Amino acid sequence: VPVHRIRNFSIIAHIDHGKSTLADRLLQETGTVTARDMKEQFLDNMELERERGITIKLQAARMAYTAKDGEEYVLNLIDTPGHVDFSYEVSRSLAACEGALLVVDASQGVEAQTLANVYLAMEHDLEVIPVLNKIDLPGAEPDRVKQEIEEIVGLDCSQAILASAKEGIGVPEILEEIVHLVPPPPDTIDQPLRALIFDSYYDAYRGVIVYFRVMDGRLKKGDRIRLMASRKEYDIDELGVLSPTQVQVNDLHAGEVGYLAASIKAVEDARVGDTITLSQKPATEALPGYVEAKPMVFCGMFPTDADQFADLRDALEKLKLNDASLNYEPETSSAMGFGFRCGFLGLLHMEIVQERLEREYNLDLIITAPSVVYRVTTIKGEVVYIDNPSKLPSPQEREKIEEPYVKLDIITPETYVGTLMELCQTRRGIFKDMKYLTPGRTTLIYEMPLAEVVTDFFDQMKSRSRGYASMEYQLIGDRENALVRLDILINGDPVDPLATIVHRDKAYGVGRALTEKLKELIPRHQFKIPIQAAIGSKVIASEHISAIRKDVLAKCYGGDISRKKKLLQKQAKGKKRMKAIGTVDVPQEAFMAVLRLS
Ligand code: GTP
């Protein structure tokens, strides 16, 4: 394909604004996939997913489109993940494009997540084409939403396309606009090969399948390639395009999007953002923007049953093949036994991994509350990074503690501004700015410790705004704070995995709330259990759980046997997912208690 007839674009949209529906429509309209195949293919993929335990998403699609000018164009749609945890991957996908469709639900409006991605697209100098979707809905207000986009994003919306992905309205116009407005890739076929990896997944038979955009030069099957960041070399076994299923081709050149297989053993060796070049005639400089995504949130994972330790290790190893940003190392805790300390890009990433370990690998896990990474300077002037509160050097050994901060953007209907500001305040937020976007909609900007965001902040924001507010955040660096470690003692013994790092001013409140919560969550035993919160050797809050058995049965007055059974069953049920800490059985929820204090 001549370069001037290629268009590479992605779709930017908030969750549920219609990205997938529109993508499907574009594939149908261009005849890339028929409506019938679409269904079948979807089913196929589900089957594959189940079989191999991996998620195959439509990551890129190549469409042939004959425009009104009579010429045939190749349109490559590159998908972007839709969550803040994966914003680095979004930035790499956008770097592979020259344009983006900005899809906004005309009955809703611009959301925080859309905004963050539009700004990323603008940073990459992409041509952004606004599309107002769902105009078939009776509540659609395209004019209001156009105005909103113009004011917030600063994008001219006079030519914005009114569409309904559901009913196929506006779809031909979108294809024409892509051809006319998105610039063709630069013709750099004669330069040394540089291809940008924007996604990859692990396939048990062929090794890692790498998705890339050729930025300069060309490559063909059999070529020996070099990955510039990982410095590894491979021979291309298979080269192809995604139309949208994998179709093999012999060569690809600058401007094109494709995939390759080269017996690469783990996605770690071909990371998103890395540059592919040729071993024979390598490029002198890698493409800009590569970073090794760093885990931001850490937690401990321990099998409930110590015999499952080896299974947990094998499962993590397998997941790691397909997930370069998952980190783990063995951890031993006096309270919990053998397990792993795992690092994730964010909370969603953590939840996805937990769920897969439990569902696909049938593991019963106790997971400890997530922690951010603290930068601690010792009195000797050394800097250590602490991702586990129980490892924090003592106050005598440390000079200062710094914690990561984020810039938080919230977009909300005006009605909820008060309650959301209050929420931010209690989470140590520093108010930065408030702007009225359009009548009735407001954006709030705060700086806040990441540790306060990775608790249940998102859920709280959603419930306080009845689901209407959206948020986005960005790391802005570490800041010093008066932080202390809060220890929890159960039955007189400190329990490592329950230790947390909190601001000194909040320590008493958190200590009190936490001991009360634990009292609720830990079932009664046959003996009295003291629960204490302490800073160093100073106890700042205490509760106790009174001894049980006789209490529960006493309520039955020895009468109704079925009621007695029920009560005992209830107790037995509560015993699932418990970890014995000394002589006390502690349920999974207790380890997360610190997240749900408000
Ligand atoms: P995520 O995959 O969750 O990010 O969502 P998405 O942005 O891909 O949205 P998706 O295409 O899944 O659409 C979300 C919902 O909106 C679905 O129930 C669609 O059927 C519906 N939808 C999409 N486009 C339209 C439209 O033009 N009109 C109407 N009425 N509904 C639409």
Coordinates of N, CA, C and O in Angstrom, one line a residue, residues 439-575:
P439 N -22.9 25.3 32.2 CA -23.9 25.5 33.3 C -24.2 24.1 33.9 O -24.5 23.1 33.2
G440 N -24.0 24.0 35.2 CA -24.3 22.7 35.8 C -23.2 21.7 36.0 O -23.3 20.7 36.7
R441 N -22.1 21.9 35.3 CA -21.0 20.9 35.4 C -19.7 21.6 35.8 O -19.4 22.7 35.3
T442 N -19.0 20.9 36.7 CA -17.8 21.5 37.4 C -16.7 20.6 37.4 O -16.9 19.4 37.5
T443 N -15.5 21.1 37.3 CA -14.3 20.3 37.5 C -13.6 20.8 38.7 O -13.5 22.0 39.0
L444 N -13.2 19.8 39.5 CA -12.4 20.1 40.8 C -11.0 19.5 40.6 O -10.9 18.4 40.1
I445 N -10.0 20.3 41.0 CA -8.7 19.8 40.9 C -8.0 19.8 42.3 O -8.0 20.9 43.0
Y446 N -7.5 18.7 42.7 CA -6.9 18.5 44.0 C -5.5 17.9 43.8 O -5.3 17.2 42.8
E447 N -4.6 18.1 44.8 CA -3.4 17.3 44.9 C -3.6 16.5 46.1 O -4.1 17.0 47.2
M448 N -3.3 15.2 46.0 CA -3.7 14.3 47.1 C -2.6 13.2 47.2 O -2.1 12.7 46.2
P449 N -2.4 12.6 48.4 CA -1.5 11.5 48.5 C -2.1 10.3 47.8 O -3.3 10.0 47.9
L450 N -1.3 9.6 47.0 CA -1.8 8.4 46.3 C -2.4 7.4 47.3 O -3.4 6.7 47.0
A451 N -1.8 7.3 48.5 CA -2.3 6.4 49.5 C -3.8 6.6 49.8 O -4.5 5.7 50.1
E452 N -4.2 7.8 49.7 CA -5.6 8.2 50.0 C -6.5 7.8 48.9 O -7.7 7.6 49.0
V453 N -5.9 7.8 47.6 CA -6.7 7.4 46.5 C -6.9 5.9 46.3 O -8.0 5.5 45.9
V454 N -5.9 5.2 46.7 CA -6.0 3.7 46.5 C -6.8 3.0 47.6 O -7.0 1.8 47.5
T455 N -7.4 3.8 48.5 CA -8.4 3.1 49.4 C -9.7 3.2 48.7 O -9.7 3.1 47.5
D456 N -10.8 3.3 49.3 CA -12.0 3.3 48.6 C -12.5 4.6 48.1 O -13.7 4.9 47.9
F457 N -11.5 5.5 47.7 CA -11.9 6.8 47.2 C -12.8 6.8 46.1 O -13.8 7.5 46.0
F458 N -12.5 6.0 45.1 CA -13.3 5.9 43.9 C -14.8 5.5 44.2 O -15.7 6.2 43.8
D459 N -15.0 4.5 45.1 CA -16.3 4.1 45.4 C -17.0 5.2 46.2 O -18.2 5.4 46.0
Q460 N -16.3 5.9 47.1 CA -16.9 7.0 47.8 C -17.4 8.1 46.9 O -18.4 8.7 47.0
M461 N -16.5 8.4 45.9 CA -16.8 9.5 45.0 C -18.1 9.1 44.2 O -19.0 9.9 44.0
K462 N -18.1 7.9 43.8 CA -19.3 7.4 43.0 C -20.6 7.5 43.9 O -21.6 7.9 43.4
S463 N -20.5 7.0 45.1 CA -21.7 6.9 45.9 C -22.1 8.3 46.3 O -23.3 8.6 46.3
R464 N -21.2 9.2 46.6 CA -21.6 10.6 46.9 C -22.2 11.3 45.8 O -22.9 12.3 46.0
S465 N -21.8 10.9 44.5 CA -22.4 11.7 43.4 C -23.4 10.9 42.6 O -23.7 11.2 41.5
R466 N -23.9 9.8 43.3 CA -24.9 8.9 42.6 C -24.4 8.4 41.3 O -25.1 8.3 40.3
G467 N -23.1 8.2 41.2 CA -22.5 7.6 40.0 C -22.2 8.7 38.9 O -21.7 8.3 37.9
Y468 N -22.5 10.0 39.2 CA -22.4 10.9 38.1 C -21.0 11.5 37.9 O -20.6 12.1 36.9
A469 N -20.2 11.5 39.0 CA -18.8 12.1 38.9 C -17.9 11.1 38.3 O -18.0 9.9 38.4
S470 N -16.9 11.7 37.6 CA -15.8 10.8 37.1 C -14.5 11.4 37.5 O -14.4 12.6 37.8
M471 N -13.4 10.6 37.5 CA -12.1 11.1 38.0 C -11.0 10.5 37.2 O -11.1 9.5 36.5
E472 N -9.9 11.2 37.3 CA -8.6 10.8 36.6 C -7.5 11.3 37.5 O -7.6 12.3 38.1
Y473 N -6.4 10.6 37.5 CA -5.3 11.2 38.3 C -3.9 10.9 37.6 O -3.8 10.0 36.8
Q474 N -2.9 11.6 38.1 CA -1.6 11.6 37.4 C -0.6 11.8 38.5 O -0.8 12.7 39.4
L475 N 0.5 11.0 38.5 CA 1.5 11.2 39.6 C 2.2 12.5 39.4 O 2.5 12.9 38.3
I476 N 2.5 13.2 40.5 CA 3.2 14.4 40.4 C 4.5 14.4 41.3 O 5.1 15.5 41.5
G477 N 4.8 13.3 41.9 CA 6.1 13.2 42.7 C 5.9 12.9 44.1 O 4.8 12.9 44.6
D478 N 7.0 12.8 44.8 CA 7.0 12.4 46.3 C 7.0 13.7 47.1 O 7.7 14.7 46.8
R479 N 6.3 13.7 48.3 CA 6.4 14.8 49.2 C 6.5 14.3 50.6 O 5.9 13.3 51.0
E480 N 7.3 15.1 51.4 CA 7.5 14.7 52.8 C 6.2 15.0 53.6 O 5.5 16.0 53.4
N481 N 6.0 14.1 54.5 CA 4.8 14.2 55.4 C 5.2 13.6 56.8 O 6.1 12.8 56.9
A482 N 4.4 14.0 57.8 CA 4.6 13.5 59.1 C 3.8 12.1 59.2 O 2.7 12.1 59.6
L483 N 4.5 11.1 58.8 CA 3.8 9.8 58.7 C 4.3 8.9 59.8 O 5.5 8.9 60.2
V484 N 3.4 8.0 60.3 CA 3.8 7.1 61.3 C 3.3 5.7 61.0 O 2.3 5.6 60.2
R485 N 3.9 4.7 61.6 CA 3.3 3.3 61.4 C 2.4 3.0 62.5 O 2.7 3.2 63.7
L486 N 1.2 2.6 62.1 CA 0.2 2.2 63.1 C 0.2 0.6 63.1 O -0.1 0.0 62.1
D487 N 0.5 0.1 64.3 CA 0.5 -1.4 64.4 C -0.8 -1.9 65.0 O -1.4 -1.2 65.8
I488 N -1.2 -3.1 64.7 CA -2.4 -3.7 65.3 C -1.9 -4.9 66.0 O -1.2 -5.7 65.5
L489 N -2.4 -5.0 67.3 CA -2.0 -6.2 68.1 C -3.3 -6.9 68.4 O -4.3 -6.4 68.8
I490 N -3.2 -8.2 68.1 CA -4.4 -9.1 68.4 C -3.9 -10.1 69.4 O -2.9 -10.7 69.2
N491 N -4.6 -10.1 70.5 CA -4.3 -11.0 71.6 C -2.9 -10.7 72.1 O -2.1 -11.6 72.5
G492 N -2.5 -9.4 72.0 CA -1.2 -9.0 72.5 C 0.0 -9.1 71.5 O 1.0 -8.6 71.8
D493 N -0.3 -9.7 70.4 CA 0.8 -9.9 69.4 C 0.6 -9.0 68.2 O -0.5 -8.9 67.6
P494 N 1.7 -8.2 67.8 CA 1.5 -7.4 66.6 C 1.3 -8.3 65.3 O 1.9 -9.3 65.2
V495 N 0.4 -7.9 64.5 CA 0.1 -8.6 63.3 C 0.6 -7.8 62.1 O 0.0 -6.8 61.6
D496 N 1.8 -8.2 61.5 CA 2.4 -7.5 60.4 C 1.5 -7.0 59.3 O 1.5 -5.9 58.9
P497 N 0.7 -8.0 58.8 CA -0.1 -7.6 57.6 C -1.2 -6.6 57.9 O -1.8 -6.1 57.0
L498 N -1.4 -6.3 59.2 CA -2.4 -5.3 59.5 C -1.8 -3.9 59.7 O -2.5 -2.9 60.0
A499 N -0.5 -3.8 59.7 CA 0.2 -2.6 60.0 C -0.1 -1.6 58.8 O -0.2 -2.1 57.7
T500 N -0.3 -0.3 59.1 CA -0.4 0.6 58.0 C 0.4 1.9 58.3 O 0.7 2.1 59.4
I501 N 0.6 2.7 57.2 CA 1.3 3.9 57.4 C 0.3 5.0 57.3 O -0.5 5.1 56.3
V502 N 0.2 5.9 58.3 CA -0.9 6.9 58.3 C -0.2 8.3 58.7 O 0.8 8.3 59.2
H503 N -1.0 9.3 58.4 CA -0.5 10.6 58.8 C -0.7 10.7 60.3 O -1.7 10.3 60.8
R504 N 0.3 11.4 61.0 CA 0.2 11.5 62.4 C -1.1 12.1 62.9 O -1.7 11.6 63.9
D505 N -1.6 13.1 62.2 CA -2.9 13.7 62.6 C -4.1 12.8 62.5 O -5.1 13.1 63.2
K506 N -4.0 11.8 61.7 CA -5.1 10.9 61.5 C -5.0 9.6 62.3 O -5.9 8.8 62.3
A507 N -3.8 9.4 62.9 CA -3.5 8.1 63.6 C -4.6 7.7 64.6 O -5.0 6.6 64.6
Y508 N -4.9 8.7 65.5 CA -5.9 8.3 66.5 C -7.2 7.9 65.9 O -7.8 6.9 66.3
G509 N -7.7 8.7 65.0 CA -9.0 8.4 64.4 C -9.0 7.0 63.7 O -9.9 6.2 63.8
V510 N -7.9 6.8 62.9 CA -7.8 5.5 62.2 C -7.7 4.4 63.1 O -8.3 3.3 63.0
G511 N -6.9 4.6 64.2 CA -6.7 3.5 65.2 C -8.0 3.1 65.8 O -8.3 1.9 66.0
R512 N -8.8 4.1 66.2 CA -10.1 3.8 66.8 C -11.0 3.1 65.8 O -11.6 2.1 66.2
A513 N -11.1 3.7 64.6 CA -12.0 3.1 63.7 C -11.6 1.7 63.3 O -12.4 0.8 63.1
L514 N -10.3 1.5 63.2 CA -9.8 0.2 62.8 C -10.1 -0.9 63.9 O -10.5 -2.0 63.6
T515 N -9.8 -0.6 65.1 CA -10.0 -1.5 66.2 C -11.5 -1.9 66.2 O -11.9 -3.0 66.4
E516 N -12.4 -0.8 66.1 CA -13.8 -1.1 66.1 C -14.2 -2.0 64.9 O -15.0 -3.0 65.1
K517 N -13.7 -1.7 63.8 CA -14.0 -2.5 62.6 C -13.5 -4.0 62.8 O -14.3 -4.9 62.4
L518 N -12.3 -4.1 63.3 CA -11.8 -5.5 63.5 C -12.7 -6.3 64.5 O -12.9 -7.5 64.4
K519 N -13.2 -5.5 65.5 CA -14.0 -6.2 66.5 C -15.3 -6.8 65.8 O -15.7 -7.8 66.1
E520 N -15.8 -6.0 64.8 CA -16.9 -6.5 64.0 C -16.6 -7.7 63.2 O -17.4 -8.6 63.0
L521 N -15.4 -7.6 62.6 CA -15.1 -8.6 61.5 C -14.5 -9.9 62.0 O -14.7 -11.0 61.4
I522 N -13.8 -9.9 63.1 CA -13.2 -11.1 63.6 C -14.3 -11.8 64.5 O -14.9 -11.2 65.4
P523 N -14.6 -13.1 64.2 CA -15.6 -13.8 64.9 C -15.2 -14.0 66.4 O -14.0 -14.0 66.7
R524 N -16.2 -14.2 67.2 CA -15.8 -14.5 68.6 C -15.2 -15.9 68.7 O -15.5 -16.8 67.9
H525 N -14.4 -16.0 69.7 CA -13.7 -17.3 70.0 C -14.2 -17.7 71.4 O -15.0 -17.0 72.0
Q526 N -13.6 -18.8 71.8 CA -14.0 -19.3 73.2 C -13.3 -18.5 74.3 O -13.5 -18.7 75.4
F527 N -12.4 -17.6 73.9 CA -11.7 -16.8 74.9 C -11.8 -15.3 74.5 O -12.2 -15.0 73.3
K528 N -11.6 -14.4 75.4 CA -11.6 -13.0 75.1 C -10.4 -12.6 74.3 O -9.3 -13.0 74.6
I529 N -10.6 -11.7 73.3 CA -9.5 -11.3 72.5 C -9.3 -9.8 72.5 O -10.2 -9.1 72.0
P530 N -8.2 -9.3 73.1 CA -8.0 -7.9 73.0 C -7.5 -7.5 71.6 O -6.7 -8.2 71.0
I531 N -7.9 -6.3 71.2 CA -7.5 -5.8 69.9 C -7.0 -4.4 70.2 O -7.7 -3.5 70.7
Q532 N -5.7 -4.1 69.8 CA -5.1 -2.8 70.1 C -4.5 -2.2 68.9 O -4.0 -2.9 68.0
A533 N -4.5 -0.8 68.9 CA -3.8 -0.1 67.9 C -2.7 0.6 68.6 O -2.9 1.2 69.7
A534 N -1.4 0.6 68.1 CA -0.3 1.2 68.8 C 0.6 1.9 67.8 O 0.8 1.5 66.6
I535 N 1.2 3.0 68.3 CA 2.3 3.6 67.6 C 3.5 3.4 68.4 O 3.6 3.8 69.6
G536 N 4.5 2.6 67.9 CA 5.6 2.2 68.7 C 5.1 1.4 69.9 O 4.3 0.5 69.7
S537 N 5.5 1.8 71.1 CA 5.0 1.0 72.2 C 3.8 1.6 72.9 O 3.3 1.2 73.9
K538 N 3.3 2.7 72.3 CA 2.2 3.4 72.9 C 0.8 3.0 72.3 O 0.6 3.1 71.1
V539 N 0.0 2.4 73.1 CA -1.3 2.0 72.6 C -2.3 3.2 72.5 O -2.4 4.0 73.5
I540 N -2.9 3.4 71.4 CA -3.7 4.6 71.2 C -5.2 4.2 71.1 O -6.0 5.1 71.1
A541 N -5.5 3.0 70.9 CA -6.9 2.6 70.9 C -7.0 1.1 71.2 O -6.2 0.3 70.9
S542 N -8.1 0.7 71.9 CA -8.2 -0.7 72.2 C -9.7 -1.1 72.3 O -10.5 -0.3 72.7
E543 N -9.9 -2.3 72.0 CA -11.3 -2.9 72.0 C -11.1 -4.4 72.4 O -9.9 -4.8 72.5
H544 N -12.1 -5.1 72.7 CA -11.9 -6.5 72.9 C -13.2 -7.2 72.3 O -14.3 -6.7 72.3
I545 N -12.9 -8.5 71.9 CA -14.0 -9.3 71.5 C -14.3 -10.3 72.6 O -13.4 -11.0 73.0
S546 N -15.5 -10.3 73.1 CA -15.8 -11.2 74.2 C -15.9 -12.6 73.8 O -16.2 -12.9 72.6
A547 N -15.7 -13.5 74.7 CA -15.8 -14.9 74.5 C -17.2 -15.3 74.0 O -18.1 -14.7 74.4
I548 N -17.3 -16.4 73.2 CA -18.6 -16.6 72.6 C -19.4 -17.8 73.0 O -20.2 -17.7 73.9
R549 N -19.2 -18.9 72.4 CA -20.1 -20.1 72.3 C -21.3 -20.0 73.2 O -22.4 -20.0 72.7
K550 N -21.1 -20.0 74.5 CA -22.3 -20.0 75.3 C -23.2 -18.9 74.9 O -24.4 -19.1 74.9
D551 N -22.7 -17.8 74.5 CA -23.6 -16.7 74.1 C -24.6 -17.1 73.0 O -25.8 -16.9 73.1
V552 N -24.0 -17.6 71.9 CA -24.8 -17.9 70.7 C -25.9 -18.9 71.1 O -27.0 -18.8 70.8
L553 N -25.4 -20.0 71.7 CA -26.4 -21.1 72.0 C -27.4 -20.6 73.1 O -28.5 -21.0 73.1
A554 N -26.9 -19.8 74.0 CA -27.8 -19.3 75.0 C -29.0 -18.7 74.5 O -30.1 -18.9 75.0
K555 N -28.8 -18.0 73.3 CA -30.0 -17.3 72.7 C -31.1 -18.3 72.3 O -32.2 -17.9 72.1
C556 N -30.7 -19.5 72.1 CA -31.7 -20.5 71.6 C -32.5 -21.1 72.8 O -33.5 -21.8 72.5
Y557 N -32.1 -20.8 74.0 CA -32.9 -21.3 75.1 C -33.1 -22.8 75.0 O -34.1 -23.4 75.5
G558 N -32.1 -23.5 74.4 CA -32.2 -25.0 74.3 C -33.4 -25.5 73.6 O -33.7 -26.7 73.4
G559 N -34.2 -24.6 73.0 CA -35.5 -25.0 72.4 C -35.4 -25.5 71.0 O -35.1 -26.7 70.8
D560 N -35.6 -24.6 70.1 CA -35.7 -25.0 68.7 C -34.5 -25.5 68.1 O -33.5 -24.8 67.9
I561 N -34.4 -26.8 67.7 CA -33.2 -27.4 67.3 C -32.8 -26.9 65.9 O -31.6 -26.7 65.6
S562 N -33.8 -26.6 65.0 CA -33.4 -26.1 63.7 C -32.8 -24.8 63.8 O -31.8 -24.4 63.0
R563 N -33.2 -24.0 64.7 CA -32.6 -22.6 64.8 C -31.2 -22.8 65.3 O -30.3 -22.0 64.9
K564 N -31.0 -23.7 66.2 CA -29.7 -23.9 66.7 C -28.7 -24.3 65.6 O -27.6 -23.8 65.5
K565 N -29.2 -25.2 64.7 CA -28.4 -25.7 63.6 C -28.0 -24.5 62.7 O -26.9 -24.4 62.3
K566 N -29.0 -23.7 62.5 CA -28.8 -22.6 61.6 C -27.7 -21.7 62.1 O -26.8 -21.2 61.4
L567 N -27.8 -21.4 63.4 CA -26.7 -20.6 64.0 C -25.4 -21.2 63.9 O -24.4 -20.5 63.6
L568 N -25.3 -22.5 64.1 CA -24.0 -23.1 64.0 C -23.5 -23.1 62.6 O -22.3 -22.9 62.3
Q569 N -24.4 -23.3 61.6 CA -24.0 -23.2 60.2 C -23.5 -21.9 59.9 O -22.5 -21.7 59.1
K570 N -24.2 -20.9 60.4 CA -23.8 -19.5 60.1 C -22.3 -19.3 60.6 O -21.5 -18.7 59.9
Q571 N -22.0 -19.8 61.7 CA -20.7 -19.7 62.2 C -19.7 -20.5 61.3 O -18.6 -20.0 61.0
A572 N -20.1 -21.7 60.9 CA -19.2 -22.5 60.0 C -18.9 -21.7 58.7 O -17.8 -21.7 58.3
K573 N -19.9 -21.1 58.2 CA -19.8 -20.4 56.9 C -18.8 -19.2 57.1 O -17.9 -19.0 56.3
G574 N -18.9 -18.5 58.2 CA -18.0 -17.4 58.5 C -16.5 -17.9 58.6 O -15.6 -17.1 58.5
K575 N -16.4 -19.2 58.7 CA -15.0 -19.7 58.9 C -14.2 -19.9 57.6 O -13.0 -20.1 57.6

